[in-house]
Amino acid sequence: MKTTLMLALLLLTSVVQTKRDAATFITTAQINQLLGCDVKDAPSKMGGKYCSRRSADNKTEVIVQYVDFYTVNGAASMLKSAYDGNTQSIAKGGVATGFYKDIKGFTEGGESAFYMTAPGDQYSPGNAVRTQFVLGTCMITFDTKGIERGKVIPKLGEIYKIIKGNFK
């Protein structure tokens, strides 16, 4: 019984502790080429779940991060909850996740996928775009700050395809 319990715990732990690395979802070169910016390579943090790339002057930032859930339904449910909550907040004249003022569905990213935009604020000056979608059991977030929204939004489909292609 004790051996069976230990084996079950080991199997569960190995399923939850994936070896994904957010830095590999989209390369720095791909980001710079697609968005016309000059962010620098940076290692992932938080066990590979978060990667922030910044320009030398720190005015531009691109963040790729993910949250891994136990099931595909868990990730989809969290994404839907985020979309619904952000939509309600913005519809009431408020902001979502700090300073985002507009939200739109992102059909290329699947059900409940969306992107939000903002002009920024005193803590994150410049344009901001946040895209969220689900791949497998993960909810992926792709954030840009300091890059014109008009440059980012038309490229979201390509960015999604790259991330999906590199997602393991």
Tab-separated table of N, CA and C in Angstrom:
chain	number	residue	atom	x	y	z
A	1	MET	N	0.823	-1.185	0.000
A	1	MET	CA	0.000	0.000	0.000
A	1	MET	C	0.873	1.258	0.000
A	2	LYS	N	1.890	1.274	0.875
A	2	LYS	CA	2.761	2.437	0.963
A	2	LYS	C	3.527	2.637	-0.342
A	3	THR	N	3.991	1.542	-0.956
A	3	THR	CA	4.712	1.625	-2.216
A	3	THR	C	3.796	2.146	-3.319
A	4	THR	N	2.550	1.690	-3.359
A	4	THR	CA	1.584	2.140	-4.355
A	4	THR	C	1.300	3.624	-4.197
A	5	LEU	N	1.160	4.077	-2.965
A	5	LEU	CA	0.908	5.486	-2.695
A	5	LEU	C	2.097	6.340	-3.136
A	6	MET	N	3.308	5.883	-2.851
A	6	MET	CA	4.509	6.618	-3.250
A	6	MET	C	4.624	6.674	-4.778
A	7	LEU	N	4.325	5.570	-5.460
A	7	LEU	CA	4.375	5.522	-6.910
A	7	LEU	C	3.343	6.478	-7.510
A	8	ALA	N	2.137	6.490	-6.962
A	8	ALA	CA	1.085	7.393	-7.446
A	8	ALA	C	1.506	8.846	-7.253
A	9	LEU	N	2.112	9.164	-6.119
A	9	LEU	CA	2.573	10.515	-5.846
A	9	LEU	C	3.680	10.908	-6.817
A	10	LEU	N	4.593	10.001	-7.096
A	10	LEU	CA	5.676	10.256	-8.040
A	10	LEU	C	5.122	10.515	-9.436
A	11	LEU	N	4.164	9.706	-9.877
A	11	LEU	CA	3.558	9.897	-11.191
A	11	LEU	C	2.820	11.232	-11.277
A	12	LEU	N	2.078	11.588	-10.250
A	12	LEU	CA	1.345	12.847	-10.219
A	12	LEU	C	2.313	14.022	-10.261
A	13	THR	N	3.388	13.946	-9.510
A	13	THR	CA	4.388	15.009	-9.487
A	13	THR	C	5.036	15.165	-10.845
A	14	SER	N	5.335	14.074	-11.529
A	14	SER	CA	5.985	14.172	-12.832
A	14	SER	C	5.044	14.763	-13.872
A	15	VAL	N	3.750	14.546	-13.736
A	15	VAL	CA	2.783	15.129	-14.663
A	15	VAL	C	2.690	16.632	-14.436
A	16	VAL	N	2.670	17.069	-13.197
A	16	VAL	CA	2.497	18.481	-12.870
A	16	VAL	C	3.773	19.283	-13.160
A	17	GLN	N	4.931	18.701	-12.924
A	17	GLN	CA	6.182	19.414	-13.125
A	17	GLN	C	6.663	19.245	-14.559
A	18	THR	N	6.091	20.040	-15.461
A	18	THR	CA	6.474	19.967	-16.864
A	18	THR	C	7.834	20.627	-17.054
A	19	LYS	N	8.447	20.330	-18.155
A	19	LYS	CA	9.761	20.875	-18.465
A	19	LYS	C	9.662	21.976	-19.516
A	20	ARG	N	8.542	22.668	-19.556
A	20	ARG	CA	8.375	23.755	-20.512
A	20	ARG	C	9.226	24.950	-20.086
A	21	ASP	N	9.602	25.753	-21.089
A	21	ASP	CA	10.370	26.963	-20.829
A	21	ASP	C	9.779	28.082	-21.678
A	22	ALA	N	9.214	29.088	-21.037
A	22	ALA	CA	8.561	30.198	-21.740
A	22	ALA	C	9.501	30.890	-22.728
A	23	ALA	N	10.794	30.885	-22.449
A	23	ALA	CA	11.762	31.537	-23.338
A	23	ALA	C	11.845	30.844	-24.692
A	24	THR	N	11.434	29.581	-24.766
A	24	THR	CA	11.516	28.836	-26.030
A	24	THR	C	10.235	28.927	-26.855
A	25	PHE	N	9.190	29.526	-26.315
A	25	PHE	CA	7.923	29.611	-27.051
A	25	PHE	C	8.049	30.508	-28.276
A	26	ILE	N	8.808	31.582	-28.159
A	26	ILE	CA	9.075	32.502	-29.266
A	26	ILE	C	10.445	33.120	-28.995
A	27	THR	N	11.299	33.147	-30.009
A	27	THR	CA	12.667	33.629	-29.792
A	27	THR	C	12.721	35.157	-29.796
A	28	THR	N	13.787	35.671	-29.250
A	28	THR	CA	14.015	37.109	-29.252
A	28	THR	C	14.095	37.636	-30.682
A	29	ALA	N	14.776	36.899	-31.557
A	29	ALA	CA	14.891	37.318	-32.961
A	29	ALA	C	13.514	37.391	-33.624
A	30	GLN	N	12.646	36.423	-33.350
A	30	GLN	CA	11.297	36.448	-33.921
A	30	GLN	C	10.503	37.647	-33.408
A	31	ILE	N	10.619	37.926	-32.118
A	31	ILE	CA	9.928	39.082	-31.531
A	31	ILE	C	10.403	40.366	-32.198
A	32	ASN	N	11.707	40.547	-32.284
A	32	ASN	CA	12.261	41.777	-32.856
A	32	ASN	C	11.868	41.950	-34.322
A	33	GLN	N	11.889	40.857	-35.065
A	33	GLN	CA	11.530	40.925	-36.480
A	33	GLN	C	10.043	41.246	-36.658
A	34	LEU	N	9.186	40.542	-35.954
A	34	LEU	CA	7.747	40.734	-36.106
A	34	LEU	C	7.274	42.099	-35.611
A	35	LEU	N	7.814	42.555	-34.494
A	35	LEU	CA	7.299	43.762	-33.857
A	35	LEU	C	8.154	44.998	-34.087
A	36	GLY	N	9.265	44.836	-34.795
A	36	GLY	CA	10.109	45.984	-35.098
A	36	GLY	C	10.706	46.636	-33.865
A	37	CYS	N	11.095	45.814	-32.902
A	37	CYS	CA	11.677	46.346	-31.671
A	37	CYS	C	13.081	45.781	-31.493
A	38	ASP	N	13.711	46.071	-30.379
A	38	ASP	CA	15.063	45.596	-30.112
A	38	ASP	C	15.181	45.150	-28.658
A	39	VAL	N	14.446	44.079	-28.319
A	39	VAL	CA	14.570	43.542	-26.967
A	39	VAL	C	15.736	42.562	-26.929
A	40	LYS	N	16.284	42.377	-25.743
A	40	LYS	CA	17.463	41.529	-25.560
A	40	LYS	C	17.060	40.168	-24.994
A	41	ASP	N	17.888	39.162	-25.267
A	41	ASP	CA	17.659	37.833	-24.695
A	41	ASP	C	17.662	37.901	-23.179
A	42	ALA	N	16.848	37.048	-22.577
A	42	ALA	CA	16.810	36.952	-21.117
A	42	ALA	C	16.416	35.528	-20.743
A	43	PRO	N	16.956	35.021	-19.658
A	43	PRO	CA	16.580	33.675	-19.215
A	43	PRO	C	15.183	33.671	-18.594
A	44	SER	N	14.584	32.516	-18.588
A	44	SER	CA	13.294	32.358	-17.924
A	44	SER	C	13.481	32.376	-16.424
A	45	LYS	N	12.400	32.713	-15.736
A	45	LYS	CA	12.382	32.701	-14.281
A	45	LYS	C	11.219	31.844	-13.827
A	46	MET	N	11.106	31.677	-12.546
A	46	MET	CA	10.003	30.907	-11.951
A	46	MET	C	9.907	29.501	-12.559
A	47	GLY	N	11.026	28.832	-12.653
A	47	GLY	CA	11.039	27.470	-13.170
A	47	GLY	C	10.659	27.382	-14.637
A	48	GLY	N	10.956	28.416	-15.412
A	48	GLY	CA	10.666	28.411	-16.841
A	48	GLY	C	9.298	28.954	-17.204
A	49	LYS	N	8.531	29.394	-16.223
A	49	LYS	CA	7.148	29.830	-16.488
A	49	LYS	C	7.034	31.302	-16.860
A	50	TYR	N	8.114	32.060	-16.798
A	50	TYR	CA	8.048	33.501	-17.023
A	50	TYR	C	9.335	33.961	-17.694
A	51	CYS	N	9.205	34.714	-18.794
A	51	CYS	CA	10.381	35.262	-19.462
A	51	CYS	C	10.085	36.695	-19.875
A	52	SER	N	10.878	37.622	-19.367
A	52	SER	CA	10.737	39.046	-19.686
A	52	SER	C	11.946	39.490	-20.489
A	53	ARG	N	11.685	40.035	-21.669
A	53	ARG	CA	12.760	40.570	-22.506
A	53	ARG	C	12.553	42.080	-22.617
A	54	ARG	N	13.622	42.841	-22.402
A	54	ARG	CA	13.528	44.305	-22.408
A	54	ARG	C	14.552	44.902	-23.368
A	55	SER	N	14.232	46.112	-23.805
A	55	SER	CA	15.197	46.862	-24.602
A	55	SER	C	16.280	47.400	-23.667
A	56	ALA	N	17.393	47.845	-24.230
A	56	ALA	CA	18.502	48.354	-23.422
A	56	ALA	C	18.074	49.546	-22.575
A	57	ASP	N	17.164	50.380	-23.074
A	57	ASP	CA	16.714	51.547	-22.311
A	57	ASP	C	15.500	51.253	-21.421
A	58	ASN	N	15.061	50.004	-21.383
A	58	ASN	CA	13.924	49.545	-20.567
A	58	ASN	C	12.581	50.176	-20.955
A	59	LYS	N	12.490	50.771	-22.115
A	59	LYS	CA	11.225	51.374	-22.543
A	59	LYS	C	10.320	50.372	-23.250
A	60	THR	N	10.880	49.278	-23.689
A	60	THR	CA	10.133	48.238	-24.381
A	60	THR	C	10.297	46.931	-23.619
A	61	GLU	N	9.182	46.212	-23.455
A	61	GLU	CA	9.236	44.929	-22.767
A	61	GLU	C	8.266	43.958	-23.425
A	62	VAL	N	8.707	42.715	-23.561
A	62	VAL	CA	7.861	41.629	-24.057
A	62	VAL	C	7.954	40.502	-23.040
A	63	ILE	N	6.803	40.083	-22.538
A	63	ILE	CA	6.750	39.028	-21.526
A	63	ILE	C	5.974	37.840	-22.087
A	64	VAL	N	6.535	36.661	-21.909
A	64	VAL	CA	5.841	35.416	-22.231
A	64	VAL	C	5.781	34.629	-20.932
A	65	GLN	N	4.579	34.215	-20.565
A	65	GLN	CA	4.440	33.422	-19.343
A	65	GLN	C	3.307	32.423	-19.512
A	66	TYR	N	3.319	31.424	-18.643
A	66	TYR	CA	2.228	30.455	-18.677
A	66	TYR	C	1.926	29.955	-17.271
A	67	VAL	N	0.687	29.498	-17.130
A	67	VAL	CA	0.241	28.832	-15.911
A	67	VAL	C	-0.218	27.453	-16.335
A	68	ASP	N	0.316	26.434	-15.716
A	68	ASP	CA	-0.016	25.047	-16.057
A	68	ASP	C	-1.095	24.533	-15.111
A	69	PHE	N	-2.176	24.005	-15.667
A	69	PHE	CA	-3.275	23.453	-14.883
A	69	PHE	C	-3.237	21.927	-14.977
A	70	TYR	N	-3.997	21.274	-14.133
A	70	TYR	CA	-4.014	19.806	-14.154
A	70	TYR	C	-4.693	19.264	-15.401
A	71	THR	N	-5.677	19.999	-15.916
A	71	THR	CA	-6.442	19.498	-17.059
A	71	THR	C	-6.621	20.599	-18.109
A	72	VAL	N	-6.958	20.175	-19.310
A	72	VAL	CA	-7.290	21.110	-20.382
A	72	VAL	C	-8.511	21.929	-19.976
A	73	ASN	N	-9.498	21.269	-19.374
A	73	ASN	CA	-10.707	21.973	-18.940
A	73	ASN	C	-10.401	23.018	-17.867
A	74	GLY	N	-9.457	22.737	-16.997
A	74	GLY	CA	-9.065	23.697	-15.971
A	74	GLY	C	-8.479	24.959	-16.586
A	75	ALA	N	-7.604	24.786	-17.581
A	75	ALA	CA	-7.004	25.939	-18.268
A	75	ALA	C	-8.071	26.726	-19.028
A	76	ALA	N	-8.955	26.006	-19.725
A	76	ALA	CA	-10.022	26.663	-20.493
A	76	ALA	C	-10.971	27.424	-19.573
A	77	SER	N	-11.276	26.839	-18.434
A	77	SER	CA	-12.164	27.482	-17.467
A	77	SER	C	-11.528	28.760	-16.905
A	78	MET	N	-10.250	28.732	-16.613
A	78	MET	CA	-9.563	29.911	-16.099
A	78	MET	C	-9.518	31.012	-17.158
A	79	LEU	N	-9.264	30.642	-18.415
A	79	LEU	CA	-9.246	31.625	-19.491
A	79	LEU	C	-10.617	32.275	-19.655
A	80	LYS	N	-11.672	31.468	-19.635
A	80	LYS	CA	-13.031	32.005	-19.760
A	80	LYS	C	-13.348	32.931	-18.593
A	81	SER	N	-12.940	32.539	-17.406
A	81	SER	CA	-13.158	33.376	-16.228
A	81	SER	C	-12.419	34.709	-16.354
A	82	ALA	N	-11.192	34.676	-16.840
A	82	ALA	CA	-10.415	35.908	-17.036
A	82	ALA	C	-11.088	36.791	-18.081
A	83	TYR	N	-11.528	36.192	-19.176
A	83	TYR	CA	-12.193	36.959	-20.234
A	83	TYR	C	-13.481	37.592	-19.712
A	84	ASP	N	-14.302	36.796	-19.058
A	84	ASP	CA	-15.579	37.311	-18.533
A	84	ASP	C	-15.361	38.418	-17.508
A	85	GLY	N	-14.444	38.207	-16.586
A	85	GLY	CA	-14.179	39.203	-15.546
A	85	GLY	C	-13.627	40.507	-16.113
A	86	ASN	N	-12.684	40.392	-17.043
A	86	ASN	CA	-12.106	41.585	-17.658
A	86	ASN	C	-13.141	42.329	-18.495
A	87	THR	N	-13.971	41.584	-19.234
A	87	THR	CA	-15.025	42.196	-20.049
A	87	THR	C	-15.999	42.970	-19.174
A	88	GLN	N	-16.411	42.375	-18.064
A	88	GLN	CA	-17.349	43.045	-17.151
A	88	GLN	C	-16.738	44.308	-16.559
A	89	SER	N	-15.508	44.244	-16.143
A	89	SER	CA	-14.842	45.400	-15.547
A	89	SER	C	-14.749	46.550	-16.547
A	90	ILE	N	-14.352	46.259	-17.764
A	90	ILE	CA	-14.221	47.289	-18.790
A	90	ILE	C	-15.594	47.839	-19.177
A	91	ALA	N	-16.601	46.960	-19.284
A	91	ALA	CA	-17.957	47.392	-19.652
A	91	ALA	C	-18.542	48.368	-18.634
A	92	LYS	N	-18.130	48.241	-17.401
A	92	LYS	CA	-18.616	49.137	-16.340
A	92	LYS	C	-17.822	50.436	-16.281
A	93	GLY	N	-16.941	50.648	-17.255
A	93	GLY	CA	-16.142	51.874	-17.287
A	93	GLY	C	-14.850	51.783	-16.513
A	94	GLY	N	-14.547	50.605	-16.016
A	94	GLY	CA	-13.315	50.417	-15.262
A	94	GLY	C	-12.168	49.962	-16.143
A	95	VAL	N	-11.169	49.438	-15.504
A	95	VAL	CA	-10.014	48.891	-16.208
A	95	VAL	C	-9.852	47.434	-15.801
A	96	ALA	N	-9.116	46.711	-16.605
A	96	ALA	CA	-8.850	45.298	-16.308
A	96	ALA	C	-7.361	45.118	-16.062
A	97	THR	N	-7.025	44.288	-15.101
A	97	THR	CA	-5.638	43.945	-14.792
A	97	THR	C	-4.757	45.187	-14.713
A	98	GLY	N	-5.198	46.156	-13.953
A	98	GLY	CA	-4.379	47.334	-13.705
A	98	GLY	C	-4.690	48.529	-14.568
A	99	PHE	N	-4.585	48.388	-15.907
A	99	PHE	CA	-4.781	49.561	-16.750
A	99	PHE	C	-5.351	49.295	-18.137
A	100	TYR	N	-5.695	48.062	-18.455
A	100	TYR	CA	-6.243	47.762	-19.787
A	100	TYR	C	-7.655	48.309	-19.911
A	101	LYS	N	-7.931	48.986	-21.038
A	101	LYS	CA	-9.211	49.672	-21.208
A	101	LYS	C	-10.062	49.109	-22.332
A	102	ASP	N	-9.534	48.203	-23.116
A	102	ASP	CA	-10.272	47.646	-24.249
A	102	ASP	C	-9.984	46.155	-24.335
A	103	ILE	N	-11.001	45.374	-24.686
A	103	ILE	CA	-10.837	43.924	-24.804
A	103	ILE	C	-11.557	43.449	-26.060
A	104	LYS	N	-10.941	42.523	-26.762
A	104	LYS	CA	-11.526	41.954	-27.969
A	104	LYS	C	-11.229	40.457	-28.010
A	105	GLY	N	-12.141	39.703	-28.615
A	105	GLY	CA	-11.906	38.280	-28.810
A	105	GLY	C	-10.762	38.062	-29.788
A	106	PHE	N	-10.054	36.985	-29.600
A	106	PHE	CA	-8.913	36.626	-30.446
A	106	PHE	C	-9.200	35.254	-31.036
A	107	THR	N	-9.931	35.221	-32.146
A	107	THR	CA	-10.444	33.960	-32.689
A	107	THR	C	-9.340	32.975	-33.055
A	108	GLU	N	-8.196	33.466	-33.530
A	108	GLU	CA	-7.101	32.553	-33.892
A	108	GLU	C	-6.628	31.736	-32.697
A	109	GLY	N	-6.802	32.293	-31.499
A	109	GLY	CA	-6.335	31.640	-30.280
A	109	GLY	C	-7.309	30.647	-29.676
A	110	GLY	N	-8.458	30.439	-30.312
A	110	GLY	CA	-9.421	29.461	-29.816
A	110	GLY	C	-10.474	30.089	-28.916
A	111	GLU	N	-11.300	29.220	-28.365
A	111	GLU	CA	-12.426	29.650	-27.545
A	111	GLU	C	-11.966	30.462	-26.329
A	112	SER	N	-12.602	31.577	-26.110
A	112	SER	CA	-12.354	32.503	-24.994
A	112	SER	C	-11.011	33.223	-25.068
A	113	ALA	N	-10.231	32.993	-26.118
A	113	ALA	CA	-8.964	33.722	-26.250
A	113	ALA	C	-9.280	35.193	-26.505
A	114	PHE	N	-8.409	36.068	-26.017
A	114	PHE	CA	-8.671	37.494	-26.153
A	114	PHE	C	-7.382	38.289	-26.112
A	115	TYR	N	-7.520	39.573	-26.475
A	115	TYR	CA	-6.423	40.503	-26.238
A	115	TYR	C	-6.998	41.788	-25.671
A	116	MET	N	-6.197	42.447	-24.856
A	116	MET	CA	-6.579	43.715	-24.249
A	116	MET	C	-5.526	44.753	-24.613
A	117	THR	N	-5.957	46.011	-24.670
A	117	THR	CA	-5.023	47.082	-24.988
A	117	THR	C	-5.146	48.224	-23.987
A	118	ALA	N	-4.080	49.000	-23.902
A	118	ALA	CA	-4.066	50.163	-23.005
A	118	ALA	C	-3.009	51.141	-23.486
A	119	PRO	N	-3.240	52.419	-23.209
A	119	PRO	CA	-2.202	53.400	-23.518
A	119	PRO	C	-1.055	53.352	-22.516
A	120	GLY	N	-1.230	52.625	-21.415
A	120	GLY	CA	-0.223	52.544	-20.363
A	120	GLY	C	-0.596	53.452	-19.202
A	121	ASP	N	0.274	53.500	-18.217
A	121	ASP	CA	0.063	54.366	-17.055
A	121	ASP	C	1.421	54.815	-16.527
A	122	GLN	N	1.450	55.438	-15.360
A	122	GLN	CA	2.711	55.956	-14.836
A	122	GLN	C	3.716	54.846	-14.522
A	123	TYR	N	3.247	53.626	-14.301
A	123	TYR	CA	4.161	52.527	-13.991
A	123	TYR	C	4.609	51.780	-15.239
A	124	SER	N	3.754	51.773	-16.264
A	124	SER	CA	4.074	51.126	-17.538
A	124	SER	C	3.735	52.094	-18.665
A	125	PRO	N	4.577	53.100	-18.884
A	125	PRO	CA	4.269	54.086	-19.904
A	125	PRO	C	4.316	53.482	-21.303
A	126	GLY	N	3.600	54.099	-22.210
A	126	GLY	CA	3.574	53.616	-23.578
A	126	GLY	C	2.442	52.640	-23.798
A	127	ASN	N	2.359	52.165	-24.997
A	127	ASN	CA	1.303	51.237	-25.380
A	127	ASN	C	1.488	49.876	-24.728
A	128	ALA	N	0.357	49.209	-24.472
A	128	ALA	CA	0.415	47.870	-23.888
A	128	ALA	C	-0.621	46.981	-24.563
A	129	VAL	N	-0.242	45.737	-24.836
A	129	VAL	CA	-1.149	44.727	-25.380
A	129	VAL	C	-0.933	43.449	-24.593
A	130	ARG	N	-2.019	42.847	-24.133
A	130	ARG	CA	-1.957	41.554	-23.453
A	130	ARG	C	-2.834	40.575	-24.223
A	131	THR	N	-2.273	39.430	-24.576
A	131	THR	CA	-2.991	38.375	-25.276
A	131	THR	C	-2.994	37.142	-24.387
A	132	GLN	N	-4.147	36.487	-24.256
A	132	GLN	CA	-4.212	35.255	-23.479
A	132	GLN	C	-4.979	34.188	-24.259
A	133	PHE	N	-4.437	32.962	-24.212
A	133	PHE	CA	-5.044	31.824	-24.896
A	133	PHE	C	-4.578	30.544	-24.212
A	134	VAL	N	-5.184	29.429	-24.591
A	134	VAL	CA	-4.867	28.139	-23.986
A	134	VAL	C	-4.207	27.230	-25.020
A	135	LEU	N	-3.145	26.562	-24.599
A	135	LEU	CA	-2.538	25.470	-25.358
A	135	LEU	C	-2.407	24.301	-24.404
A	136	GLY	N	-3.060	23.203	-24.711
A	136	GLY	CA	-3.027	22.035	-23.827
A	136	GLY	C	-3.580	22.388	-22.462
A	137	THR	N	-2.799	22.116	-21.436
A	137	THR	CA	-3.225	22.411	-20.061
A	137	THR	C	-2.707	23.767	-19.579
A	138	CYS	N	-2.166	24.571	-20.485
A	138	CYS	CA	-1.550	25.846	-20.097
A	138	CYS	C	-2.325	27.055	-20.605
A	139	MET	N	-2.442	28.051	-19.743
A	139	MET	CA	-2.940	29.352	-20.157
A	139	MET	C	-1.711	30.216	-20.416
A	140	ILE	N	-1.576	30.684	-21.653
A	140	ILE	CA	-0.419	31.450	-22.093
A	140	ILE	C	-0.766	32.936	-22.088
A	141	THR	N	0.153	33.750	-21.623
A	141	THR	CA	0.010	35.199	-21.680
A	141	THR	C	1.199	35.766	-22.439
A	142	PHE	N	0.898	36.610	-23.429
A	142	PHE	CA	1.928	37.302	-24.207
A	142	PHE	C	1.663	38.791	-24.039
A	143	ASP	N	2.570	39.496	-23.366
A	143	ASP	CA	2.415	40.923	-23.073
A	143	ASP	C	3.456	41.743	-23.826
A	144	THR	N	3.026	42.890	-24.330
A	144	THR	CA	3.976	43.853	-24.871
A	144	THR	C	3.725	45.200	-24.207
A	145	LYS	N	4.794	45.918	-23.951
A	145	LYS	CA	4.711	47.271	-23.392
A	145	LYS	C	5.710	48.137	-24.131
A	146	GLY	N	5.275	49.342	-24.498
A	146	GLY	CA	6.173	50.267	-25.174
A	146	GLY	C	6.275	50.060	-26.674
A	147	ILE	N	5.458	49.191	-27.250
A	147	ILE	CA	5.422	48.971	-28.698
A	147	ILE	C	4.044	49.431	-29.171
A	148	GLU	N	4.011	50.199	-30.240
A	148	GLU	CA	2.739	50.704	-30.750
A	148	GLU	C	1.734	49.562	-30.919
A	149	ARG	N	0.543	49.771	-30.382
A	149	ARG	CA	-0.509	48.755	-30.488
A	149	ARG	C	-0.786	48.404	-31.946
A	150	GLY	N	-0.701	49.401	-32.826
A	150	GLY	CA	-0.931	49.171	-34.253
A	150	GLY	C	0.088	48.250	-34.901
A	151	LYS	N	1.241	48.092	-34.288
A	151	LYS	CA	2.251	47.143	-34.773
A	151	LYS	C	2.001	45.747	-34.206
A	152	VAL	N	1.518	45.695	-32.972
A	152	VAL	CA	1.369	44.412	-32.277
A	152	VAL	C	0.109	43.663	-32.722
A	153	ILE	N	-1.026	44.327	-32.706
A	153	ILE	CA	-2.305	43.656	-32.947
A	153	ILE	C	-2.338	42.899	-34.279
A	154	PRO	N	-1.880	43.475	-35.401
A	154	PRO	CA	-1.911	42.714	-36.656
A	154	PRO	C	-0.996	41.486	-36.660
A	155	LYS	N	-0.051	41.426	-35.741
A	155	LYS	CA	0.907	40.311	-35.683
A	155	LYS	C	0.503	39.219	-34.689
A	156	LEU	N	-0.592	39.409	-33.966
A	156	LEU	CA	-0.969	38.437	-32.934
A	156	LEU	C	-1.215	37.040	-33.505
A	157	GLY	N	-1.816	36.955	-34.681
A	157	GLY	CA	-2.031	35.642	-35.302
A	157	GLY	C	-0.721	34.919	-35.572
A	158	GLU	N	0.267	35.631	-36.109
A	158	GLU	CA	1.580	35.042	-36.361
A	158	GLU	C	2.268	34.634	-35.066
A	159	ILE	N	2.181	35.511	-34.066
A	159	ILE	CA	2.787	35.216	-32.762
A	159	ILE	C	2.164	33.961	-32.175
A	160	TYR	N	0.841	33.855	-32.247
A	160	TYR	CA	0.152	32.662	-31.753
A	160	TYR	C	0.646	31.410	-32.472
A	161	LYS	N	0.759	31.467	-33.794
A	161	LYS	CA	1.209	30.290	-34.564
A	161	LYS	C	2.628	29.883	-34.173
A	162	ILE	N	3.502	30.858	-33.962
A	162	ILE	CA	4.873	30.550	-33.544
A	162	ILE	C	4.874	29.883	-32.170
A	163	ILE	N	4.158	30.484	-31.225
A	163	ILE	CA	4.115	29.911	-29.879
A	163	ILE	C	3.516	28.502	-29.916
A	164	LYS	N	2.437	28.328	-30.636
A	164	LYS	CA	1.812	27.005	-30.749
A	164	LYS	C	2.770	25.991	-31.364
A	165	GLY	N	3.508	26.414	-32.394
A	165	GLY	CA	4.474	25.519	-33.046
A	165	GLY	C	5.622	25.116	-32.143
A	166	ASN	N	6.024	26.002	-31.233
A	166	ASN	CA	7.151	25.711	-30.327
A	166	ASN	C	6.717	25.123	-29.004
A	167	PHE	N	5.424	25.114	-28.739
A	167	PHE	CA	4.892	24.630	-27.468
A	167	PHE	C	5.022	23.118	-27.405
A	168	LYS	N	5.607	22.646	-26.325
A	168	LYS	CA	5.767	21.191	-26.149
A	168	LYS	C	5.140	20.772	-24.851
